[in-house]
């Protein structure tokens, strides 16, 4: 069963239950108040009779007087304790025959159903004791003829109202559930289209409201955007990576061909070929390592945040690199310790990437500056090397982008270092900026929030 039909039926059934309860309440309250009113009228009548009734001077015209109090289809009696009727006046013989008189020494009211020409009819009887010292009681009975008609009318009205309300509820429920279900139906349609065509699509969200269904549709669209951008990134990465692998593979293949054809005929050429094959293979290996690193970086977005002393981290890294590269690297900072919350290994990786670039693209000294303020710390890696041309500055964070490909081959770069660095710094909610002048030098600045988040 469709969810709209389910909602519709459930709401209508629930409304029907409520209506039934209300109908019963209205019916019984109406009955009770009407009978109560009639009762009060009869009691009032009984009181009036007792006020004017003198049992000691009971005579023929006493009966006549009682007759004045008769209304349509009623009787008035005076009874003794053995239920003996001593006086009775009536204008409805059938009624007085059907209802047997009963002596009561206290005020009571009672309703009874008797059979009438057209079905059953209710009779109201009130009994009041007479305080004349003779143990007598007054009984007045009256057919509630109007009540049956009123009951019928009320029942008719209630049934009609219930039918109209049920119909309206069915129509309203259908309209409402259609409104609620429209975005869901749209989404189902879009998902089915995506499933059939394999092309990612977005759901229509004309409505600018902020209800849960619109939020769901917008979230779905954001998810589609993300999947689309990830798919594009993936495609781009695959085409970039295969393009990058093509050159070293061509070099390897041509040298391998040479060796296959000539063997070690020419020792010098053979040595050169082996050397080239080895260096290109090493380059491919390095490249594939970086690919793996990049993919894990994108998969594992979780940082292992802990307190890190940035000065100690930089100094240790510099010392390790100084030893490997045998270059002069100086570290400038006014303090001995800068504690920040960060993923130590990843920050170290960024520092290494920047120092590696500075080493590759400069021959003079390299300087590292560390500064801090209340909210953030700044690491600046400065070299006095070849610099980056101004028109290339926007692209250097792109994957595989290298300013001078020929020269980068010499230095063994893959063009992934800065893109990895940027991704790590963005994960830390930090910023990475580069200032560079061709022929003068380059300055890379890392701004990191001290608590792990900027602007907190
Ligand atoms: N300090 C620098 N001085 C001059 N040019 C630089 C400097 N740092 C980066 N570049 C330029 O930016 C390009 C991209 O740098 P990136 O670190 O991303 O790649 P790479 O150094 O070529 O390779 P990889 O770091 O992956 O081994 C480099 O090829 C280089 O041309
Ligand atoms: Mg690099």
Short mmCIF file of C-alpha atoms and ligand atoms in Angstrom, two decimals:
data_model
loop_
_atom_site.label_atom_id
_atom_site.label_comp_id
_atom_site.label_asym_id
_atom_site.label_seq_id
_atom_site.Cartn_x
_atom_site.Cartn_y
_atom_site.Cartn_z
CA UNK A 1 0.00 0.00 0.00
CA UNK A 2 1.26 3.48 -0.89
CA UNK A 3 2.41 5.61 2.02
CA UNK A 4 -0.03 8.38 1.00
CA UNK A 5 -2.98 5.95 1.18
CA UNK A 6 -1.71 4.69 4.52
CA UNK A 7 -1.46 8.22 5.96
CA UNK A 8 -4.87 9.03 4.54
CA UNK A 9 -6.61 5.96 5.93
CA UNK A 10 -4.92 6.23 9.31
CA UNK A 11 -5.80 9.90 9.78
CA UNK A 12 -9.39 9.29 8.68
CA UNK A 13 -9.76 6.27 10.98
CA UNK A 14 -8.35 8.28 13.86
CA UNK A 15 -10.68 11.17 13.11
CA UNK A 16 -13.65 8.80 12.90
CA UNK A 17 -12.82 7.44 16.37
CA UNK A 18 -12.64 10.94 17.79
CA UNK A 19 -15.91 11.90 16.06
CA UNK A 20 -17.67 8.82 17.44
CA UNK A 21 -16.56 9.67 20.96
CA UNK A 22 -17.72 13.27 20.54
CA UNK A 23 -21.03 12.08 19.05
CA UNK A 24 -21.69 9.76 22.00
CA UNK A 25 -20.79 12.51 24.45
CA UNK A 26 -23.07 15.03 22.68
CA UNK A 27 -25.94 12.53 22.48
CA UNK A 28 -25.82 11.48 26.11
CA UNK A 29 -25.32 15.02 27.41
CA UNK A 30 -28.26 16.18 25.33
CA UNK A 31 -30.44 13.38 26.67
CA UNK A 32 -29.42 13.99 30.23
CA UNK A 33 -29.99 17.74 30.16
CA UNK A 34 -33.34 17.40 28.36
CA UNK A 35 -34.64 14.79 30.83
CA UNK A 36 -33.27 16.88 33.72
CA UNK A 37 -35.15 19.90 32.48
CA UNK A 38 -38.36 17.91 32.17
CA UNK A 39 -37.78 16.52 35.64
CA UNK A 40 -37.37 20.00 37.07
CA UNK A 41 -40.61 21.10 35.40
CA UNK A 42 -42.50 18.13 36.90
CA UNK A 43 -41.00 18.68 40.37
CA UNK A 44 -41.99 22.33 40.15
CA UNK A 45 -45.49 21.27 39.19
CA UNK A 46 -45.60 18.86 42.15
CA UNK A 47 -44.54 21.62 44.50
CA UNK A 48 -47.21 23.94 43.11
CA UNK A 49 -49.87 21.26 43.59
CA UNK A 50 -48.76 20.57 47.15
CA UNK A 51 -48.87 24.27 47.94
CA UNK A 52 -52.47 24.54 46.76
CA UNK A 53 -53.68 21.11 47.74
CA UNK A 54 -55.53 20.80 51.05
CA UNK A 55 -56.10 17.13 51.85
CA UNK A 56 -58.33 17.91 54.78
CA UNK A 57 -60.83 19.68 52.57
CA UNK A 58 -60.61 17.22 49.72
CA UNK A 59 -63.81 17.37 47.72
CA UNK A 60 -64.99 16.91 44.23
CA UNK A 61 -63.55 20.21 43.06
CA UNK A 62 -60.14 19.10 44.51
CA UNK A 63 -60.00 16.64 41.67
CA UNK A 64 -61.01 19.33 39.27
CA UNK A 65 -58.22 21.50 40.54
CA UNK A 66 -55.72 18.69 39.94
CA UNK A 67 -57.01 18.36 36.39
CA UNK A 68 -55.83 21.92 35.76
CA UNK A 69 -52.27 20.71 36.20
CA UNK A 70 -52.50 18.00 33.56
CA UNK A 71 -50.50 18.44 30.38
CA UNK A 72 -50.89 16.27 27.23
CA UNK A 73 -50.43 12.54 27.92
CA UNK A 74 -50.01 12.71 31.66
CA UNK A 75 -51.58 11.67 34.96
CA UNK A 76 -51.52 12.85 38.56
CA UNK A 77 -52.13 10.47 41.48
CA UNK A 78 -52.21 10.48 45.23
CA UNK A 79 -51.11 7.25 46.86
CA UNK A 80 -51.03 5.60 50.25
CA UNK A 81 -48.20 3.39 51.62
CA UNK A 82 -49.73 0.14 50.31
CA UNK A 83 -49.48 1.66 46.80
CA UNK A 84 -53.21 2.27 46.86
CA UNK A 85 -54.33 5.09 44.59
CA UNK A 86 -56.73 7.31 46.42
CA UNK A 87 -57.09 9.99 43.76
CA UNK A 88 -56.12 10.04 40.13
CA UNK A 89 -56.69 12.39 37.23
CA UNK A 90 -55.50 11.59 33.70
CA UNK A 91 -55.96 12.51 30.08
CA UNK A 92 -54.18 9.34 28.86
CA UNK A 93 -55.96 6.19 30.08
CA UNK A 94 -53.45 3.90 28.37
CA UNK A 95 -50.57 5.53 30.13
CA UNK A 96 -52.16 5.37 33.57
CA UNK A 97 -52.94 1.70 33.01
CA UNK A 98 -49.40 0.87 31.99
CA UNK A 99 -47.70 2.65 34.85
CA UNK A 100 -48.61 1.16 38.23
CA UNK A 101 -48.71 3.63 41.10
CA UNK A 102 -46.02 3.44 43.76
CA UNK A 103 -45.92 5.07 47.16
CA UNK A 104 -42.65 6.93 47.99
CA UNK A 105 -41.79 8.72 51.20
CA UNK A 106 -39.00 10.71 49.54
CA UNK A 107 -38.62 12.81 46.41
CA UNK A 108 -37.68 10.57 43.42
CA UNK A 109 -37.65 10.75 39.63
CA UNK A 110 -37.65 7.84 37.18
CA UNK A 111 -37.85 7.25 33.46
CA UNK A 112 -39.45 4.18 31.91
CA UNK A 113 -39.78 2.89 28.40
CA UNK A 114 -43.24 1.82 27.33
CA UNK A 115 -44.44 0.56 23.97
CA UNK A 116 -46.36 3.08 21.92
CA UNK A 117 -48.03 3.12 18.52
CA UNK A 118 -44.84 4.01 16.72
CA UNK A 119 -42.19 2.08 18.62
CA UNK A 120 -41.18 2.80 22.18
CA UNK A 121 -41.69 5.91 24.18
CA UNK A 122 -40.09 7.22 27.33
CA UNK A 123 -42.21 8.15 30.35
CA UNK A 124 -41.01 10.41 33.13
CA UNK A 125 -42.44 9.78 36.60
CA UNK A 126 -41.80 11.95 39.67
CA UNK A 127 -42.90 11.05 43.20
CA UNK A 128 -43.08 13.50 46.09
CA UNK A 129 -44.23 12.80 49.71
CA UNK A 130 -47.17 14.90 51.02
CA UNK A 131 -46.53 16.37 54.46
CA UNK A 132 -50.06 16.22 55.86
CA UNK A 133 -49.41 13.57 58.53
CA UNK A 134 -51.42 10.98 56.58
CA UNK A 135 -48.52 9.19 54.85
CA UNK A 136 -49.57 10.06 51.38
CA UNK A 137 -47.47 10.73 48.26
CA UNK A 138 -48.04 12.52 45.00
CA UNK A 139 -47.08 10.88 41.68
CA UNK A 140 -47.01 12.65 38.35
CA UNK A 141 -46.33 10.73 35.09
CA UNK A 142 -45.89 12.20 31.64
CA UNK A 143 -45.05 10.78 28.20
CA UNK A 144 -41.94 12.48 26.82
CA UNK A 145 -43.46 12.61 23.35
CA UNK A 146 -41.21 15.37 21.94
CA UNK A 147 -38.07 13.67 23.19
CA UNK A 148 -38.21 10.79 20.68
CA UNK A 149 -38.52 13.21 17.75
CA UNK A 150 -35.66 15.34 19.08
CA UNK A 151 -33.55 12.21 19.56
CA UNK A 152 -34.21 11.20 15.95
CA UNK A 153 -33.26 14.67 14.66
CA UNK A 154 -30.09 14.74 16.75
CA UNK A 155 -29.08 11.26 15.60
CA UNK A 156 -29.65 12.31 11.98
CA UNK A 157 -27.56 15.48 12.41
CA UNK A 158 -24.72 13.58 14.09
CA UNK A 159 -24.63 10.86 11.41
CA UNK A 160 -24.72 13.47 8.63
CA UNK A 161 -21.91 15.51 10.27
CA UNK A 162 -19.83 12.34 10.70
CA UNK A 163 -20.23 11.40 7.04
CA UNK A 164 -19.33 14.92 5.85
CA UNK A 165 -16.34 15.11 8.24
CA UNK A 166 -15.09 11.68 7.06
CA UNK A 167 -15.34 12.71 3.42
CA UNK A 168 -13.58 16.01 4.11
CA UNK A 169 -10.90 14.19 6.10
CA UNK A 170 -10.33 11.75 3.22
CA UNK A 171 -10.04 14.59 0.71
CA UNK A 172 -7.91 16.77 3.04
CA UNK A 173 -5.71 13.82 3.95
CA UNK A 174 -5.14 13.06 0.29
CA UNK A 175 -4.25 16.68 -0.44
CA UNK A 176 -1.95 16.90 2.60
CA UNK A 177 -0.20 13.61 1.95
CA UNK A 178 0.32 14.66 -1.66
CA UNK A 179 2.01 17.86 -0.49
CA UNK A 180 4.18 15.92 1.97
CA UNK A 181 5.02 13.18 -0.48
CA UNK A 182 5.82 15.37 -3.49
CA UNK A 183 9.52 15.92 -2.60
CA UNK A 184 9.87 12.23 -1.67
CA UNK A 185 8.24 11.15 -4.94
CA UNK A 186 10.56 13.56 -6.80
CA UNK A 187 13.53 12.04 -5.05
CA UNK A 188 12.39 8.47 -5.80
CA UNK A 189 11.93 9.46 -9.47
CA UNK A 190 15.42 11.00 -9.59
CA UNK A 191 17.01 7.99 -7.88
CA UNK A 192 15.27 5.65 -10.35
CA UNK A 193 16.50 7.78 -13.25
CA UNK A 194 20.04 7.69 -11.82
CA UNK A 195 19.76 3.92 -11.42
CA UNK A 196 18.56 3.43 -15.00
CA UNK A 197 20.81 5.90 -16.81
CA UNK A 198 23.84 5.83 -14.49
CA UNK A 199 24.03 9.63 -14.80
CA UNK A 200 24.00 11.62 -11.55
CA UNK A 201 21.08 14.02 -11.26
CA UNK A 202 19.75 16.47 -8.70
CA UNK A 203 16.27 16.73 -7.19
CA UNK A 204 14.18 19.83 -7.98
CA UNK A 205 13.94 22.08 -4.93
CA UNK A 206 11.87 25.11 -5.90
CA UNK A 207 10.60 25.52 -2.37
CA UNK A 208 12.75 27.70 -0.15
CA UNK A 209 11.16 26.44 3.08
CA UNK A 210 13.23 24.80 5.77
CA UNK A 211 11.07 21.77 6.51
CA UNK A 212 12.61 18.31 6.97
CA UNK A 213 11.67 17.17 3.45
CA UNK A 214 13.35 20.17 1.82
CA UNK A 215 16.39 19.67 4.05
CA UNK A 216 16.43 16.03 2.94
CA UNK A 217 16.22 17.05 -0.74
CA UNK A 218 18.97 19.65 -0.32
CA UNK A 219 21.17 17.14 1.53
CA UNK A 220 20.59 14.66 -1.31
CA UNK A 221 21.65 17.33 -3.82
CA UNK A 222 24.77 18.16 -1.81
CA UNK A 223 25.60 14.45 -1.71
CA UNK A 224 25.20 14.25 -5.50
CA UNK A 225 27.48 17.33 -5.86
CA UNK A 226 30.09 15.68 -3.71
CA UNK A 227 29.93 12.38 -5.54
CA UNK A 228 30.16 14.28 -8.84
CA UNK A 229 33.19 16.28 -7.73
CA UNK A 230 34.85 13.15 -6.30
CA UNK A 231 34.24 11.29 -9.55
CA UNK A 232 35.72 14.18 -11.51
CA UNK A 233 38.72 14.34 -9.17
CA UNK A 234 39.18 10.62 -9.54
CA UNK A 235 39.01 10.83 -13.35
CA UNK A 236 41.43 13.74 -13.34
CA UNK A 237 43.78 11.88 -11.01
CA UNK A 238 43.76 8.74 -13.15
CA UNK A 239 44.42 10.68 -16.35
CA UNK A 240 47.14 12.83 -14.68
CA UNK A 241 48.77 9.80 -13.09
CA UNK A 242 48.79 7.76 -16.30
CA UNK A 243 50.14 10.74 -18.16
CA UNK A 244 52.93 11.14 -15.60
CA UNK A 245 53.79 7.44 -15.76
CA UNK A 246 53.89 7.48 -19.55
CA UNK A 247 57.17 9.46 -19.86
CA UNK A 248 59.37 7.35 -17.54
CA UNK A 249 57.84 4.18 -19.04
CA UNK A 250 58.71 5.38 -22.57
CA UNK A 251 62.29 6.07 -21.45
CA UNK A 252 62.55 2.62 -19.81
CA UNK A 253 61.05 0.93 -22.87
CA UNK A 254 63.40 2.61 -25.37
CA UNK A 255 66.53 1.86 -23.28
CA UNK A 256 65.34 -1.71 -22.73
CA UNK A 257 64.85 -2.04 -26.51
CA UNK A 258 68.36 -0.76 -27.08
CA UNK A 259 69.75 -3.34 -24.64
CA UNK A 260 67.71 -6.11 -26.28
CA UNK A 261 69.06 -5.21 -29.71
CA UNK A 262 72.69 -4.43 -28.85
CA UNK A 263 73.22 -6.19 -25.51
CA UNK A 264 76.48 -5.10 -23.86
CA UNK A 265 78.22 -4.42 -27.21
CA UNK A 266 78.94 -0.90 -26.20
CA UNK A 267 79.81 -0.90 -22.54
CA UNK A 268 79.40 2.80 -22.07
CA UNK A 269 75.96 2.92 -23.75
CA UNK A 270 74.83 -0.19 -21.85
CA UNK A 271 75.88 1.41 -18.56
CA UNK A 272 74.01 4.59 -19.51
CA UNK A 273 70.90 2.59 -20.41
CA UNK A 274 70.95 0.64 -17.15
CA UNK A 275 71.47 3.87 -15.22
CA UNK A 276 68.54 5.55 -17.02
CA UNK A 277 66.28 2.52 -16.50
CA UNK A 278 67.20 2.45 -12.83
CA UNK A 279 66.59 6.15 -12.28
CA UNK A 280 63.27 6.17 -14.17
CA UNK A 281 62.14 3.05 -12.28
CA UNK A 282 63.06 4.77 -9.01
CA UNK A 283 61.03 7.78 -10.13
CA UNK A 284 58.02 5.58 -10.88
CA UNK A 285 58.39 3.92 -7.51
CA UNK A 286 58.54 7.28 -5.77
CA UNK A 287 55.52 8.42 -7.75
CA UNK A 288 53.45 5.36 -6.87
CA UNK A 289 54.41 5.79 -3.20
CA UNK A 290 53.12 9.34 -3.38
CA UNK A 291 49.89 8.19 -5.07
CA UNK A 292 49.29 5.76 -2.24
CA UNK A 293 50.05 8.42 0.32
CA UNK A 294 47.64 10.79 -1.38
CA UNK A 295 44.85 8.25 -1.51
CA UNK A 296 45.23 7.34 2.18
CA UNK A 297 45.29 11.05 3.00
CA UNK A 298 41.95 11.45 1.26
CA UNK A 299 40.46 8.34 2.79
CA UNK A 300 41.55 8.94 6.36
CA UNK A 301 40.19 12.32 7.16
CA UNK A 302 40.66 11.67 10.85
CA UNK A 303 43.49 13.56 12.47
CA UNK A 304 45.27 12.33 15.55
CA UNK A 305 45.15 15.60 17.39
CA UNK A 306 47.43 16.05 20.37
CA UNK A 307 49.58 18.73 21.99
CA UNK A 308 52.60 19.34 19.78
CA UNK A 309 55.62 21.51 20.49
CA UNK A 310 56.07 23.10 17.09
CA UNK A 311 59.56 24.48 17.78
CA UNK A 312 60.90 21.09 18.84
CA UNK A 313 59.19 19.48 15.84
CA UNK A 314 60.74 21.97 13.37
CA UNK A 315 64.20 21.83 14.95
CA UNK A 316 64.30 18.02 14.92
CA UNK A 317 63.16 17.90 11.29
CA UNK A 318 65.77 20.51 10.29
CA UNK A 319 68.54 18.56 11.97
CA UNK A 320 67.53 15.34 10.21
CA UNK A 321 67.43 17.07 6.84
CA UNK A 322 70.62 19.04 7.41
CA UNK A 323 72.40 15.75 7.83
CA UNK A 324 70.87 14.21 4.69
CA UNK A 325 71.23 17.22 2.37
CA UNK A 326 74.30 18.82 3.94
CA UNK A 327 72.82 22.30 3.59
CA UNK A 328 72.60 25.24 5.95
CA UNK A 329 69.12 25.59 7.45
CA UNK A 330 68.53 28.08 10.25
CA UNK A 331 65.57 28.30 12.57
CA UNK A 332 64.46 31.67 14.02
CA UNK A 333 62.06 31.92 16.92
CA UNK A 334 61.79 34.00 20.05
CA UNK A 335 60.41 31.23 22.26
CA UNK A 336 61.51 27.74 23.16
CA UNK A 337 58.15 26.14 22.81
CA UNK A 338 54.96 26.71 20.81
CA UNK A 339 52.32 24.27 21.89
CA UNK A 340 49.47 23.68 19.48
CA UNK A 341 46.87 20.96 18.99
CA UNK A 342 47.67 19.13 15.77
CA UNK A 343 48.52 15.81 14.15
CA UNK A 344 52.28 15.73 14.73
CA UNK A 345 53.21 13.35 11.92
CA UNK A 346 51.19 15.21 9.33
CA UNK A 347 52.57 18.62 10.29
CA UNK A 348 56.06 17.13 10.11
CA UNK A 349 55.24 15.83 6.64
CA UNK A 350 54.25 19.35 5.53
CA UNK A 351 57.47 20.85 6.92
CA UNK A 352 59.47 18.20 5.06
CA UNK A 353 57.59 18.92 1.80
CA UNK A 354 58.38 22.63 2.09
CA UNK A 355 62.03 22.09 3.04
CA UNK A 356 62.40 19.56 0.23
CA UNK A 357 61.15 22.18 -2.27
CA UNK A 358 63.46 24.81 -0.80
CA UNK A 359 66.42 22.43 -1.15
CA UNK A 360 65.48 21.43 -4.69
CA UNK A 361 64.80 24.90 -6.01
CA UNK A 362 67.61 26.86 -4.29
CA UNK A 363 71.29 26.49 -3.63
CA UNK A 364 71.81 28.97 -0.83
CA UNK A 365 70.81 28.99 2.79
CA UNK A 366 67.28 28.14 3.92
CA UNK A 367 65.59 29.91 6.79
CA UNK A 368 62.66 28.84 8.94
CA UNK A 369 60.78 31.48 11.01
CA UNK A 370 58.33 30.62 13.78
CA UNK A 371 55.95 33.22 15.19
CA UNK A 372 52.82 33.04 17.33
CA UNK A 373 49.93 35.13 18.57
CA UNK A 374 46.97 34.31 20.87
CA UNK A 375 45.06 32.36 18.26
CA UNK A 376 47.50 30.97 15.77
CA UNK A 377 51.10 30.09 14.94
CA UNK A 378 52.99 30.86 11.79
CA UNK A 379 55.70 28.73 10.19
CA UNK A 380 57.57 30.40 7.35
CA UNK A 381 60.05 28.53 5.12
CA UNK A 382 62.20 30.91 3.10
CA UNK A 383 64.73 30.18 0.40
CA UNK A 384 66.80 32.33 -1.94
CA UNK A 385 66.45 30.19 -5.06
CA UNK A 386 64.93 30.33 -8.51
CA UNK A 387 61.47 31.43 -7.33
CA UNK A 388 58.17 30.87 -9.10
CA UNK A 389 56.97 33.00 -12.04
CA UNK A 390 53.95 35.11 -11.07
CA UNK A 391 51.67 33.64 -13.75
CA UNK A 392 52.26 30.11 -12.40
CA UNK A 393 51.44 30.93 -8.80
CA UNK A 394 47.73 29.92 -8.98
CA UNK A 395 48.49 26.47 -10.30
CA UNK A 396 51.29 25.25 -8.08
CA UNK A 397 48.88 23.67 -5.56
CA UNK A 398 47.33 21.56 -8.30
CA UNK A 399 48.25 17.91 -8.47
CA UNK A 400 51.16 17.07 -10.80
CA UNK A 401 51.71 20.73 -11.58
CA UNK A 402 55.38 21.66 -11.96
CA UNK A 403 56.67 24.99 -13.15
CA UNK A 404 59.50 23.70 -15.27
CA UNK A 405 58.93 20.06 -16.10
CA UNK A 406 62.37 19.50 -17.59
CA UNK A 407 64.09 20.92 -14.53
CA UNK A 408 61.76 19.08 -12.18
CA UNK A 409 62.76 15.83 -13.82
CA UNK A 410 66.32 16.61 -12.85
CA UNK A 411 65.22 17.24 -9.29
CA UNK A 412 62.92 14.22 -9.35
CA UNK A 413 59.67 16.03 -8.49
CA UNK A 414 56.22 14.67 -9.25
CA UNK A 415 54.30 17.89 -8.59
CA UNK A 416 52.34 16.41 -5.69
CA UNK A 417 54.18 17.87 -2.68
CA UNK A 418 52.33 21.17 -2.39
CA UNK A 419 48.94 19.60 -3.07
CA UNK A 420 49.52 17.13 -0.21
CA UNK A 421 50.70 19.99 2.04
CA UNK A 422 47.59 22.03 1.25
CA UNK A 423 45.29 19.13 1.93
CA UNK A 424 46.89 18.50 5.37
CA UNK A 425 46.80 22.17 6.34
CA UNK A 426 43.15 22.48 5.24
CA UNK A 427 42.33 19.45 7.40
CA UNK A 428 43.83 21.39 10.32
CA UNK A 429 41.69 24.41 9.41
CA UNK A 430 44.84 26.34 8.66
CA UNK A 431 46.05 28.31 5.66
CA UNK A 432 49.00 27.94 3.34
CA UNK A 433 50.24 30.88 1.25
CA UNK A 434 53.22 31.39 -1.04
CA UNK A 435 55.13 34.59 -1.85
CA UNK A 436 57.73 34.24 -4.53
CA UNK A 437 59.80 36.34 -6.91
CA UNK A 438 61.47 34.73 -9.85
CA UNK A 439 65.23 34.70 -9.41
CA UNK A 440 65.01 36.07 -5.86
CA UNK A 441 63.42 33.42 -3.74
CA UNK A 442 60.32 31.87 -2.27
CA UNK A 443 58.56 32.17 1.06
CA UNK A 444 55.90 29.65 2.08
CA UNK A 445 53.75 30.53 5.11
CA UNK A 446 51.71 28.09 7.17
CA UNK A 447 49.11 29.55 9.53
CA UNK A 448 47.81 27.03 12.05
CA UNK A 449 45.17 27.53 14.73
CA UNK A 450 46.58 26.88 18.20
CA UNK A 451 43.56 24.94 19.47
CA UNK A 452 43.20 22.93 16.28
CA UNK A 453 40.64 25.38 14.81
CA UNK A 454 40.94 28.99 13.58
CA UNK A 455 38.44 31.70 14.65
CA UNK A 456 37.26 29.82 17.72
N1 LIG B 1 60.62 26.83 -3.05
C1 LIG B 1 60.35 26.79 -4.35
N2 LIG B 1 61.09 27.50 -5.23
C2 LIG B 1 60.82 27.47 -6.54
N3 LIG B 1 59.81 26.77 -7.10
C3 LIG B 1 59.07 26.03 -6.29
C4 LIG B 1 59.27 26.00 -4.88
N4 LIG B 1 58.36 25.17 -4.33
C5 LIG B 1 57.60 24.71 -5.35
N5 LIG B 1 58.00 25.20 -6.51
C6 LIG B 1 57.44 24.95 -7.84
O1 LIG B 1 56.15 24.43 -7.65
C7 LIG B 1 56.03 23.15 -8.25
C8 LIG B 1 55.15 22.25 -7.43
O2 LIG B 1 55.77 21.90 -6.22
P1 LIG B 1 55.47 20.53 -5.54
O3 LIG B 1 56.21 20.46 -4.29
O4 LIG B 1 54.00 20.37 -5.52
O5 LIG B 1 56.03 19.50 -6.62
P2 LIG B 1 57.50 19.01 -6.87
O6 LIG B 1 58.41 19.60 -5.88
O7 LIG B 1 57.79 19.27 -8.30
O8 LIG B 1 57.35 17.46 -6.68
P3 LIG B 1 57.25 16.64 -5.34
O9 LIG B 1 57.20 17.61 -4.21
O10 LIG B 1 55.95 15.89 -5.50
O11 LIG B 1 58.39 15.71 -5.29
C9 LIG B 1 57.43 22.63 -8.33
O12 LIG B 1 57.57 21.78 -9.44
C10 LIG B 1 58.22 23.91 -8.57
O13 LIG B 1 58.27 24.25 -9.92
MG1 LIG B 2 57.99 19.35 -3.84
#
